[in-house]
Amino acid sequence: MMDPDKMSSSDRLLWAAINLISEKGYNGVTTQEIAAAAGLSEKTLFRQFGSKQNLLESALDRFHYAEEMRTLFQEKLVWELEADLLTVCRTYHAVMNRNRKLIQISMKDEAQLPGFKERSRQHPLQLLDFLTNYFIAMGERGKLIQTDPRLQAFTFMMSQFGAFLNDLEAGDNYPDIALEPYMLASVRLFARALTP
Amino acid sequence: MMDPDKMSSSDRLLWAAINLISEKGYNGVTTQEIAAAAGLSEKTLFRQFGSKQNLLESALDRFHYAEEMRTLFQEKLVWELEADLLTVCRTYHAVMNRNRKLIQISMKDEAQLPGFKERSRQHPLQLLDFLTNYFIAMGERGKLIQTDPRLQAFTFMMSQFGAFLNDLEAGDNYPDIALEPYMLASVRLFARALTP
DNA sequence: AATGTATGTCAGTGGTTACTGACATCAGGA
DNA sequence: TCCTGATGTCAGTAACCACTGACATACATT
């Protein structure tokens, strides 16, 4: 995880806020709780952030997504379906897992976050476009069946998105299915479905 | 939707509670709001349900899932992969959509709902077992490749689960992708991947 | 007419909570 | 040593909110 001792006061507050709000929701946590979890006084929280709402919004600014995905499609592809899908898959889960708690917050407290949803929706849309174009290009090279690249890309994305969210919420509900074997199996399945 | 005028008082309260809590979360709604949305007084709410928490729990009792899924695998299968997957797919989305708002509540307010998560996790697990057994049986009939039926079933489930949740949260974010064409395309894709 | 049942109104109560102001403490740099 | 800046303490405020009790109303059954 992370060591609160080495962080600045505001970082510790953001860290505590993310942890608690992702668990209990914005309205389920008090500013006292957050301050206590950060090892600071409530007063410091308000001095640093002014309001609880602003603390939440500052926390949400830690959401990072796009960079890796953008470079992914320009650098790491080898134009071999199964290998590329696995690369996409791994990158996707890495990014999603890094933002795990922020995603939980945005699901629970969308009502508190005007505009955030709209912004964060751009990211999967971009990925969908990238993947679709990749499928089209692969089709032109004769390495992919030519039917409906956008829906195929969407299906692949949804299978990964579903697995991520399932893991996020259910966690240990499927003790026999870990993420890593799932990635391999699902990528193999899609490769078999899409190879001519 | 539903017409509140024709419902009993407690049904109207439950209906209003489900609507509001699914939008704003348990702690984001007041009992006054709920009563007003039901066209009743706050006093009636407490007379009927005793507490806000009990109102929520009563609302959650409206969660129905398993019956259709259970009969599905005993009656409606025709042992033809693509047709059967489509049947499963449709039934799954029908059930999930009927429980739409309750699922939203359970995601937002798991903290308020001791035990509910555990209970509702049984359902997808059952479906996974059913699907896995179906794949095994299909494999024995030579109608399915024999590799890893459980992971394959899980991948199919996750692609549908992901699409459902994506629709639940994003809604109109993918204007060019509707649920019905997605079901057809994804089922076709899986059928191609799993057919020998 | 009498009674019961479901509802409404109103005025609370006690607890919680975001947020504030005044003042103290304490460390580090000038 | 003095000053500065970040923090803590404490007491408090104003709002909100789940929940209650007393009483009235309206309607249906008997």
Short mmCIF file of C-alpha atoms (C1' of nucleotides) in Angstrom, two decimals:
data_model
loop_
_atom_site.label_atom_id
_atom_site.label_comp_id
_atom_site.label_asym_id
_atom_site.label_seq_id
_atom_site.Cartn_x
_atom_site.Cartn_y
_atom_site.Cartn_z
CA MET A 1 0.00 0.00 0.00
CA MET A 2 1.36 3.33 1.07
CA ASP A 3 2.97 4.71 4.17
CA PRO A 4 1.09 7.67 5.58
CA ASP A 5 4.02 8.67 7.77
CA LYS A 6 6.09 9.80 4.84
CA MET A 7 3.38 11.85 3.22
CA SER A 8 2.53 15.51 3.56
CA SER A 9 -0.50 16.48 5.58
CA SER A 10 -2.73 17.13 2.62
CA ASP A 11 -1.63 13.89 0.99
CA ARG A 12 -2.47 12.01 4.14
CA LEU A 13 -5.88 13.61 4.21
CA LEU A 14 -6.53 12.74 0.58
CA TRP A 15 -5.33 9.22 1.18
CA ALA A 16 -7.60 8.79 4.18
CA ALA A 17 -10.51 10.35 2.34
CA ILE A 18 -10.12 8.01 -0.62
CA ASN A 19 -9.95 4.97 1.62
CA LEU A 20 -12.93 5.84 3.75
CA ILE A 21 -15.20 7.28 1.07
CA SER A 22 -14.58 4.35 -1.24
CA GLU A 23 -15.74 2.08 1.55
CA LYS A 24 -18.63 3.92 3.09
CA GLY A 25 -19.58 6.55 0.57
CA TYR A 26 -19.32 10.31 0.79
CA ASN A 27 -22.26 10.73 3.11
CA GLY A 28 -21.27 7.76 5.19
CA VAL A 29 -18.04 9.30 6.42
CA THR A 30 -17.54 12.31 8.65
CA THR A 31 -14.75 14.81 8.40
CA GLN A 32 -13.75 13.78 11.89
CA GLU A 33 -13.26 10.19 10.80
CA ILE A 34 -11.17 11.25 7.84
CA ALA A 35 -8.97 13.50 9.90
CA ALA A 36 -8.52 10.83 12.54
CA ALA A 37 -7.59 8.24 9.90
CA ALA A 38 -5.01 10.69 8.59
CA GLY A 39 -3.67 11.21 12.09
CA LEU A 40 -4.55 14.88 11.95
CA SER A 41 -7.11 17.15 13.50
CA GLU A 42 -10.37 18.03 11.85
CA LYS A 43 -9.31 21.65 11.89
CA THR A 44 -6.34 20.90 9.67
CA LEU A 45 -8.63 19.25 7.17
CA PHE A 46 -10.69 22.39 6.81
CA ARG A 47 -7.67 24.62 6.75
CA GLN A 48 -6.24 22.65 3.85
CA PHE A 49 -9.34 22.01 1.83
CA GLY A 50 -11.96 24.46 2.98
CA SER A 51 -14.82 22.03 2.69
CA LYS A 52 -15.57 18.34 2.62
CA GLN A 53 -16.80 18.59 -0.95
CA ASN A 54 -13.56 20.20 -2.06
CA LEU A 55 -11.61 17.45 -0.33
CA LEU A 56 -13.52 14.91 -2.38
CA GLU A 57 -12.91 16.76 -5.61
CA SER A 58 -9.23 17.13 -4.87
CA ALA A 59 -9.09 13.41 -4.26
CA LEU A 60 -10.72 12.71 -7.59
CA ASP A 61 -8.04 14.70 -9.36
CA ARG A 62 -5.79 11.76 -8.71
CA PHE A 63 -7.56 9.86 -11.43
CA HIS A 64 -5.12 8.90 -14.14
CA TYR A 65 -6.01 6.82 -17.10
CA ALA A 66 -5.27 7.82 -20.60
CA GLU A 67 -1.52 8.15 -21.02
CA GLU A 68 -0.58 4.49 -21.02
CA MET A 69 -3.49 3.57 -23.21
CA ARG A 70 -2.52 6.19 -25.72
CA THR A 71 1.08 5.07 -26.03
CA LEU A 72 0.03 1.45 -25.96
CA PHE A 73 -1.40 1.52 -29.42
CA GLN A 74 1.51 3.41 -30.87
CA GLU A 75 4.41 1.45 -29.49
CA LYS A 76 3.78 -1.91 -28.00
CA LEU A 77 1.75 -3.68 -30.65
CA VAL A 78 3.31 -6.52 -32.57
CA TRP A 79 0.39 -7.22 -34.91
CA GLU A 80 -0.12 -10.69 -33.64
CA LEU A 81 -3.66 -10.99 -32.32
CA GLU A 82 -3.29 -13.04 -29.18
CA ALA A 83 -0.17 -11.23 -28.01
CA ASP A 84 -1.66 -7.82 -28.65
CA LEU A 85 -4.91 -8.61 -26.93
CA LEU A 86 -2.98 -9.78 -23.92
CA THR A 87 -0.98 -6.57 -23.86
CA VAL A 88 -4.15 -4.50 -24.05
CA CYS A 89 -5.72 -6.65 -21.38
CA ARG A 90 -2.84 -6.31 -18.97
CA THR A 91 -2.54 -2.58 -19.47
CA TYR A 92 -6.27 -2.16 -18.99
CA HIS A 93 -6.35 -4.05 -15.72
CA ALA A 94 -3.23 -2.31 -14.47
CA VAL A 95 -4.80 1.09 -15.06
CA MET A 96 -8.14 0.11 -13.63
CA ASN A 97 -6.57 -1.40 -10.55
CA ARG A 98 -4.49 1.68 -9.90
CA ASN A 99 -7.70 3.70 -9.88
CA ARG A 100 -9.63 1.06 -8.00
CA LYS A 101 -10.86 3.15 -5.11
CA LEU A 102 -11.56 6.21 -7.19
CA ILE A 103 -13.72 4.08 -9.44
CA GLN A 104 -15.57 2.79 -6.41
CA ILE A 105 -16.16 6.34 -5.27
CA SER A 106 -17.42 7.43 -8.64
CA MET A 107 -19.88 4.54 -8.65
CA LYS A 108 -21.18 5.21 -5.18
CA ASP A 109 -21.28 8.96 -5.20
CA GLU A 110 -21.93 10.02 -8.74
CA ALA A 111 -24.54 12.37 -7.31
CA GLN A 112 -21.81 14.27 -5.47
CA LEU A 113 -19.58 14.56 -8.51
CA PRO A 114 -21.00 16.85 -11.15
CA GLY A 115 -19.16 16.47 -14.40
CA PHE A 116 -16.77 13.80 -13.27
CA LYS A 117 -18.73 11.00 -14.83
CA GLU A 118 -18.78 12.73 -18.17
CA ARG A 119 -15.05 13.26 -18.09
CA SER A 120 -14.16 9.73 -17.07
CA ARG A 121 -16.43 8.28 -19.72
CA GLN A 122 -14.17 9.60 -22.42
CA HIS A 123 -11.47 7.13 -21.52
CA PRO A 124 -13.21 3.86 -22.31
CA LEU A 125 -14.62 5.48 -25.43
CA GLN A 126 -11.09 6.23 -26.59
CA LEU A 127 -10.02 2.70 -25.86
CA LEU A 128 -12.96 1.42 -27.85
CA ASP A 129 -11.95 3.54 -30.82
CA PHE A 130 -8.36 2.43 -30.62
CA LEU A 131 -9.31 -1.22 -30.41
CA THR A 132 -11.80 -0.86 -33.24
CA ASN A 133 -9.18 0.69 -35.48
CA TYR A 134 -6.74 -2.02 -34.52
CA PHE A 135 -9.26 -4.67 -35.51
CA ILE A 136 -9.92 -2.94 -38.81
CA ALA A 137 -6.21 -2.74 -39.54
CA MET A 138 -5.79 -6.39 -38.63
CA GLY A 139 -8.67 -7.24 -40.92
CA GLU A 140 -7.00 -5.46 -43.79
CA ARG A 141 -3.90 -7.50 -43.20
CA GLY A 142 -5.97 -10.64 -43.39
CA LYS A 143 -5.28 -11.51 -39.78
CA LEU A 144 -8.82 -11.00 -38.50
CA ILE A 145 -12.25 -11.95 -39.70
CA GLN A 146 -14.03 -9.00 -41.22
CA THR A 147 -17.46 -8.62 -39.69
CA ASP A 148 -18.21 -6.00 -37.08
CA PRO A 149 -15.01 -4.66 -35.55
CA ARG A 150 -16.68 -2.16 -33.26
CA LEU A 151 -19.00 -4.67 -31.66
CA GLN A 152 -16.17 -7.17 -31.37
CA ALA A 153 -13.99 -4.60 -29.68
CA PHE A 154 -16.85 -3.69 -27.42
CA THR A 155 -17.41 -7.31 -26.45
CA PHE A 156 -13.78 -7.70 -25.55
CA MET A 157 -13.82 -4.52 -23.51
CA MET A 158 -16.96 -5.54 -21.69
CA SER A 159 -15.56 -8.93 -20.78
CA GLN A 160 -12.60 -7.19 -19.17
CA PHE A 161 -14.68 -4.45 -17.63
CA GLY A 162 -17.05 -7.03 -16.18
CA ALA A 163 -14.22 -9.07 -14.75
CA PHE A 164 -12.68 -5.99 -13.21
CA LEU A 165 -15.89 -4.86 -11.57
CA ASN A 166 -16.67 -8.36 -10.47
CA ASP A 167 -13.32 -8.51 -8.77
CA LEU A 168 -13.84 -5.03 -7.35
CA GLU A 169 -17.10 -5.91 -5.68
CA ALA A 170 -17.15 -9.64 -5.23
CA GLY A 171 -13.46 -9.97 -4.56
CA ASP A 172 -13.07 -13.43 -3.20
CA ASN A 173 -16.40 -14.73 -4.38
CA TYR A 174 -14.84 -16.86 -7.08
CA PRO A 175 -11.94 -18.40 -5.23
CA ASP A 176 -11.12 -20.68 -8.14
CA ILE A 177 -10.89 -17.88 -10.69
CA ALA A 178 -7.98 -15.49 -10.40
CA LEU A 179 -7.46 -12.52 -12.65
CA GLU A 180 -4.30 -13.71 -14.34
CA PRO A 181 -5.62 -17.05 -15.63
CA TYR A 182 -8.80 -15.29 -16.63
CA MET A 183 -6.88 -12.86 -18.78
CA LEU A 184 -5.06 -15.67 -20.54
CA ALA A 185 -8.20 -17.71 -21.09
CA SER A 186 -10.36 -14.85 -22.28
CA VAL A 187 -7.67 -13.56 -24.62
CA ARG A 188 -7.23 -17.03 -26.07
CA LEU A 189 -10.98 -17.29 -26.51
CA PHE A 190 -11.22 -14.00 -28.34
CA ALA A 191 -8.22 -14.81 -30.47
CA ARG A 192 -9.86 -18.04 -31.54
CA ALA A 193 -13.12 -16.27 -32.29
CA LEU A 194 -11.57 -13.53 -34.38
CA THR A 195 -8.86 -15.39 -36.25
CA PRO A 196 -9.92 -16.17 -39.82
CA MET B 1 -42.79 2.25 -15.37
CA MET B 2 -45.38 1.96 -12.70
CA ASP B 3 -48.33 3.96 -11.54
CA PRO B 4 -48.03 4.97 -7.90
CA ASP B 5 -51.72 5.86 -7.75
CA LYS B 6 -52.83 2.30 -7.94
CA MET B 7 -50.45 1.01 -5.31
CA SER B 8 -50.91 0.56 -1.60
CA SER B 9 -49.27 3.02 0.73
CA SER B 10 -46.42 0.78 1.70
CA ASP B 11 -45.82 -0.15 -1.93
CA ARG B 12 -45.67 3.49 -2.83
CA LEU B 13 -43.16 4.10 -0.08
CA LEU B 14 -41.02 1.18 -1.20
CA TRP B 15 -41.26 2.37 -4.78
CA ALA B 16 -40.21 5.90 -3.85
CA ALA B 17 -37.44 4.61 -1.62
CA ILE B 18 -36.00 2.42 -4.37
CA ASN B 19 -36.08 5.26 -6.86
CA LEU B 20 -34.47 7.82 -4.63
CA ILE B 21 -31.93 5.62 -2.88
CA SER B 22 -30.77 4.13 -6.17
CA GLU B 23 -30.08 7.65 -7.37
CA LYS B 24 -28.63 9.39 -4.36
CA GLY B 25 -27.65 6.61 -2.01
CA TYR B 26 -29.09 5.71 1.36
CA ASN B 27 -27.45 8.57 3.21
CA GLY B 28 -28.21 11.01 0.45
CA VAL B 29 -31.96 10.79 0.86
CA THR B 30 -34.11 11.88 3.77
CA THR B 31 -37.22 10.15 4.98
CA GLN B 32 -39.08 13.35 4.21
CA GLU B 33 -38.04 13.19 0.58
CA ILE B 34 -39.10 9.58 0.29
CA ALA B 35 -42.48 10.23 1.87
CA ALA B 36 -43.05 13.26 -0.34
CA ALA B 37 -42.14 11.28 -3.46
CA ALA B 38 -44.66 8.66 -2.40
CA GLY B 39 -47.28 11.34 -1.88
CA LEU B 40 -47.54 10.46 1.78
CA SER B 41 -46.52 12.01 5.04
CA GLU B 42 -43.32 11.20 6.81
CA LYS B 43 -45.34 9.94 9.74
CA THR B 44 -46.91 7.23 7.61
CA LEU B 45 -43.50 6.05 6.56
CA PHE B 46 -42.49 5.47 10.14
CA ARG B 47 -45.81 3.92 11.05
CA GLN B 48 -45.42 1.39 8.25
CA PHE B 49 -41.76 0.60 8.51
CA GLY B 50 -40.59 1.74 11.91
CA SER B 51 -37.22 2.96 10.70
CA LYS B 52 -35.43 4.12 7.61
CA GLN B 53 -33.14 1.14 7.74
CA ASN B 54 -36.08 -1.25 7.83
CA LEU B 55 -37.61 0.53 4.86
CA LEU B 56 -34.44 -0.11 2.91
CA GLU B 57 -34.34 -3.75 3.90
CA SER B 58 -37.96 -4.24 2.97
CA ALA B 59 -37.20 -2.71 -0.40
CA LEU B 60 -34.34 -5.12 -0.93
CA ASP B 61 -36.68 -8.04 -0.38
CA ARG B 62 -38.02 -7.29 -3.81
CA PHE B 63 -34.91 -8.76 -5.31
CA HIS B 64 -35.80 -11.71 -7.48
CA TYR B 65 -33.30 -13.62 -9.47
CA ALA B 66 -32.96 -17.29 -9.35
CA GLU B 67 -36.23 -18.85 -10.47
CA GLU B 68 -35.99 -18.14 -14.17
CA MET B 69 -32.36 -19.06 -14.29
CA ARG B 70 -33.08 -22.35 -12.60
CA THR B 71 -35.83 -23.39 -14.99
CA LEU B 72 -33.86 -22.04 -17.91
CA PHE B 73 -31.36 -24.83 -17.86
CA GLN B 74 -33.96 -27.50 -17.40
CA GLU B 75 -36.45 -26.55 -20.03
CA LYS B 76 -35.47 -24.09 -22.68
CA LEU B 77 -32.20 -25.49 -23.97
CA VAL B 78 -32.08 -26.94 -27.46
CA TRP B 79 -28.43 -28.06 -27.38
CA GLU B 80 -27.45 -25.81 -30.19
CA LEU B 81 -24.71 -23.50 -28.99
CA GLU B 82 -25.58 -20.17 -30.52
CA ALA B 83 -29.29 -20.48 -29.83
CA ASP B 84 -28.75 -21.56 -26.24
CA LEU B 85 -26.23 -18.81 -25.52
CA LEU B 86 -28.69 -16.30 -26.84
CA THR B 87 -31.43 -17.66 -24.61
CA VAL B 88 -29.16 -17.47 -21.59
CA CYS B 89 -28.10 -14.01 -22.60
CA ARG B 90 -31.65 -12.71 -22.95
CA THR B 91 -32.81 -14.25 -19.71
CA TYR B 92 -29.80 -12.85 -17.91
CA HIS B 93 -30.36 -9.31 -19.12
CA ALA B 94 -34.08 -9.53 -18.46
CA VAL B 95 -33.46 -10.54 -14.86
CA MET B 96 -30.73 -7.99 -14.33
CA ASN B 97 -32.80 -5.21 -15.81
CA ARG B 98 -35.77 -6.01 -13.66
CA ASN B 99 -33.52 -5.63 -10.64
CA ARG B 100 -31.73 -2.63 -12.06
CA LYS B 101 -32.29 -0.19 -9.25
CA LEU B 102 -31.83 -2.72 -6.49
CA ILE B 103 -28.48 -3.60 -7.99
CA GLN B 104 -27.56 0.06 -8.03
CA ILE B 105 -28.49 0.31 -4.38
CA SER B 106 -26.48 -2.72 -3.45
CA MET B 107 -23.45 -1.23 -5.18
CA LYS B 108 -23.76 2.15 -3.55
CA ASP B 109 -24.76 1.14 -0.08
CA GLU B 110 -23.22 -2.22 0.57
CA ALA B 111 -22.13 -0.78 3.89
CA GLN B 112 -25.78 -0.39 4.92
CA LEU B 113 -26.71 -3.90 3.88
CA PRO B 114 -25.18 -6.55 6.09
CA GLY B 115 -25.52 -9.96 4.54
CA PHE B 116 -27.25 -8.88 1.38
CA LYS B 117 -24.12 -8.95 -0.69
CA GLU B 118 -23.36 -12.47 0.40
CA ARG B 119 -26.84 -13.63 -0.47
CA SER B 120 -26.96 -12.00 -3.88
CA ARG B 121 -23.56 -13.37 -4.76
CA GLN B 122 -24.96 -16.86 -4.77
CA HIS B 123 -26.97 -16.16 -7.90
CA PRO B 124 -24.17 -15.51 -10.37
CA LEU B 125 -22.27 -18.40 -8.84
CA GLN B 126 -25.19 -20.68 -9.60
CA LEU B 127 -25.39 -19.39 -13.13
CA LEU B 128 -21.69 -20.01 -13.55
CA ASP B 129 -22.12 -23.59 -12.40
CA PHE B 130 -25.06 -24.16 -14.70
CA LEU B 131 -23.23 -22.72 -17.67
CA THR B 132 -20.10 -24.69 -16.89
CA ASN B 133 -22.05 -27.92 -16.75
CA TYR B 134 -23.79 -27.04 -19.97
CA PHE B 135 -20.43 -26.49 -21.64
CA ILE B 136 -19.15 -29.79 -20.31
CA ALA B 137 -22.23 -31.59 -21.60
CA MET B 138 -21.88 -29.89 -24.94
CA GLY B 139 -18.25 -30.90 -25.04
CA GLU B 140 -19.19 -34.53 -24.46
CA ARG B 141 -21.58 -34.34 -27.37
CA GLY B 142 -18.75 -33.08 -29.52
CA LYS B 143 -20.42 -29.74 -30.01
CA LEU B 144 -17.90 -27.68 -28.08
CA ILE B 145 -14.13 -27.54 -27.89
CA GLN B 146 -12.85 -29.21 -24.75
CA THR B 147 -10.47 -26.92 -22.94
CA ASP B 148 -11.53 -25.01 -19.85
CA PRO B 149 -15.32 -24.86 -19.56
CA ARG B 150 -15.40 -22.93 -16.30
CA LEU B 151 -13.19 -20.14 -17.53
CA GLN B 152 -15.09 -20.03 -20.78
CA ALA B 153 -18.39 -19.78 -18.97
CA PHE B 154 -16.94 -17.12 -16.75
CA THR B 155 -15.74 -15.11 -19.71
CA PHE B 156 -19.18 -15.22 -21.26
CA MET B 157 -20.80 -14.18 -18.01
CA MET B 158 -18.38 -11.33 -17.52
CA SER B 159 -18.97 -9.99 -21.01
CA GLN B 160 -22.69 -9.82 -20.25
CA PHE B 161 -22.18 -8.54 -16.73
CA GLY B 162 -19.87 -5.84 -18.02
CA ALA B 163 -22.31 -4.78 -20.72
CA PHE B 164 -25.12 -4.64 -18.19
CA LEU B 165 -23.20 -2.52 -15.72
CA ASN B 166 -21.88 -0.35 -18.49
CA ASP B 167 -25.42 0.32 -19.57
CA LEU B 168 -26.48 0.82 -15.98
CA GLU B 169 -23.96 3.53 -15.32
CA ALA B 170 -23.01 4.98 -18.64
CA GLY B 171 -26.42 4.63 -20.20
CA ASP B 172 -26.25 6.69 -23.34
CA ASN B 173 -22.49 6.90 -23.49
CA TYR B 174 -22.29 4.53 -26.42
CA PRO B 175 -25.06 5.82 -28.64
CA ASP B 176 -24.09 3.50 -31.46
CA ILE B 177 -24.18 0.35 -29.37
CA ALA B 178 -27.55 -0.88 -28.17
CA LEU B 179 -28.05 -3.90 -25.99
CA GLU B 180 -29.90 -6.06 -28.50
CA PRO B 181 -27.30 -5.95 -31.30
CA TYR B 182 -24.61 -6.43 -28.68
CA MET B 183 -26.25 -9.61 -27.47
CA LEU B 184 -26.41 -11.00 -30.98
CA ALA B 185 -22.83 -10.05 -31.80
CA SER B 186 -21.31 -11.28 -28.57
CA VAL B 187 -23.21 -14.56 -28.71
CA ARG B 188 -22.07 -15.09 -32.28
CA LEU B 189 -18.51 -14.35 -31.24
CA PHE B 190 -18.58 -16.85 -28.40
CA ALA B 191 -20.25 -19.45 -30.56
CA ARG B 192 -17.46 -19.10 -33.09
CA ALA B 193 -14.82 -19.32 -30.40
CA LEU B 194 -16.23 -22.42 -28.78
CA THR B 195 -17.41 -24.44 -31.74
CA PRO B 196 -14.94 -27.21 -32.62
"C1'" DA C 1 -74.58 5.97 14.93
"C1'" DA C 2 -70.55 3.96 16.57
"C1'" DT C 3 -66.13 2.13 15.95
"C1'" DG C 4 -61.84 0.98 13.93
"C1'" DT C 5 -58.20 1.88 10.76
"C1'" DA C 6 -55.26 4.44 7.99
"C1'" DT C 7 -53.67 8.80 7.37
"C1'" DG C 8 -52.41 13.79 8.16
"C1'" DT C 9 -50.67 17.90 10.95
"C1'" DC C 10 -47.75 20.01 14.02
"C1'" DA C 11 -44.61 20.81 17.17
"C1'" DG C 12 -41.21 18.93 19.01
"C1'" DT C 13 -36.46 16.13 20.76
"C1'" DG C 14 -32.07 14.45 20.75
"C1'" DG C 15 -28.31 13.44 18.16
"C1'" DT C 16 -25.18 14.31 14.44
"C1'" DT C 17 -22.30 17.05 11.49
"C1'" DA C 18 -19.99 20.52 8.56
"C1'" DC C 19 -17.67 24.32 9.66
"C1'" DT C 20 -15.75 28.44 12.60
"C1'" DG C 21 -13.06 31.52 15.86
"C1'" DA C 22 -9.90 32.26 19.55
"C1'" DC C 23 -5.99 30.80 21.44
"C1'" DA C 24 -2.06 27.61 22.44
"C1'" DT C 25 1.94 24.82 20.87
"C1'" DC C 26 5.94 23.85 18.47
"C1'" DA C 27 9.44 23.40 15.03
"C1'" DG C 28 12.66 25.65 11.82
"C1'" DG C 29 14.86 29.66 9.67
"C1'" DA C 30 16.32 34.61 9.95
"C1'" DT D 1 15.96 35.18 19.95
"C1'" DC D 2 12.15 36.28 17.25
"C1'" DC D 3 9.20 35.24 13.75
"C1'" DT D 4 6.56 32.38 10.77
"C1'" DG D 5 3.82 28.69 9.46
"C1'" DA D 6 1.60 24.63 10.25
"C1'" DT D 7 -0.84 22.25 13.58
"C1'" DG D 8 -3.70 21.21 17.77
"C1'" DT D 9 -7.45 22.16 21.35
"C1'" DC D 10 -11.76 23.51 22.67
"C1'" DA D 11 -15.97 25.37 22.68
"C1'" DG D 12 -19.53 26.52 19.92
"C1'" DT D 13 -23.07 27.43 15.98
"C1'" DA D 14 -26.47 26.51 12.75
"C1'" DA D 15 -28.44 23.28 10.17
"C1'" DC D 16 -30.14 18.88 9.33
"C1'" DC D 17 -32.43 14.61 10.28
"C1'" DA D 18 -34.45 10.24 12.14
"C1'" DC D 19 -38.01 9.61 14.94
"C1'" DT D 20 -42.01 10.60 18.42
"C1'" DG D 21 -46.48 11.95 20.77
"C1'" DA D 22 -50.81 14.18 20.82
"C1'" DC D 23 -54.54 15.17 18.31
"C1'" DA D 24 -57.46 15.66 14.21
"C1'" DT D 25 -59.62 13.87 9.90
"C1'" DA D 26 -61.64 10.87 6.66
"C1'" DC D 27 -63.55 6.60 5.37
"C1'" DA D 28 -65.39 2.00 5.67
"C1'" DT D 29 -67.56 -1.64 8.32
"C1'" DT D 30 -70.78 -3.00 11.58
#
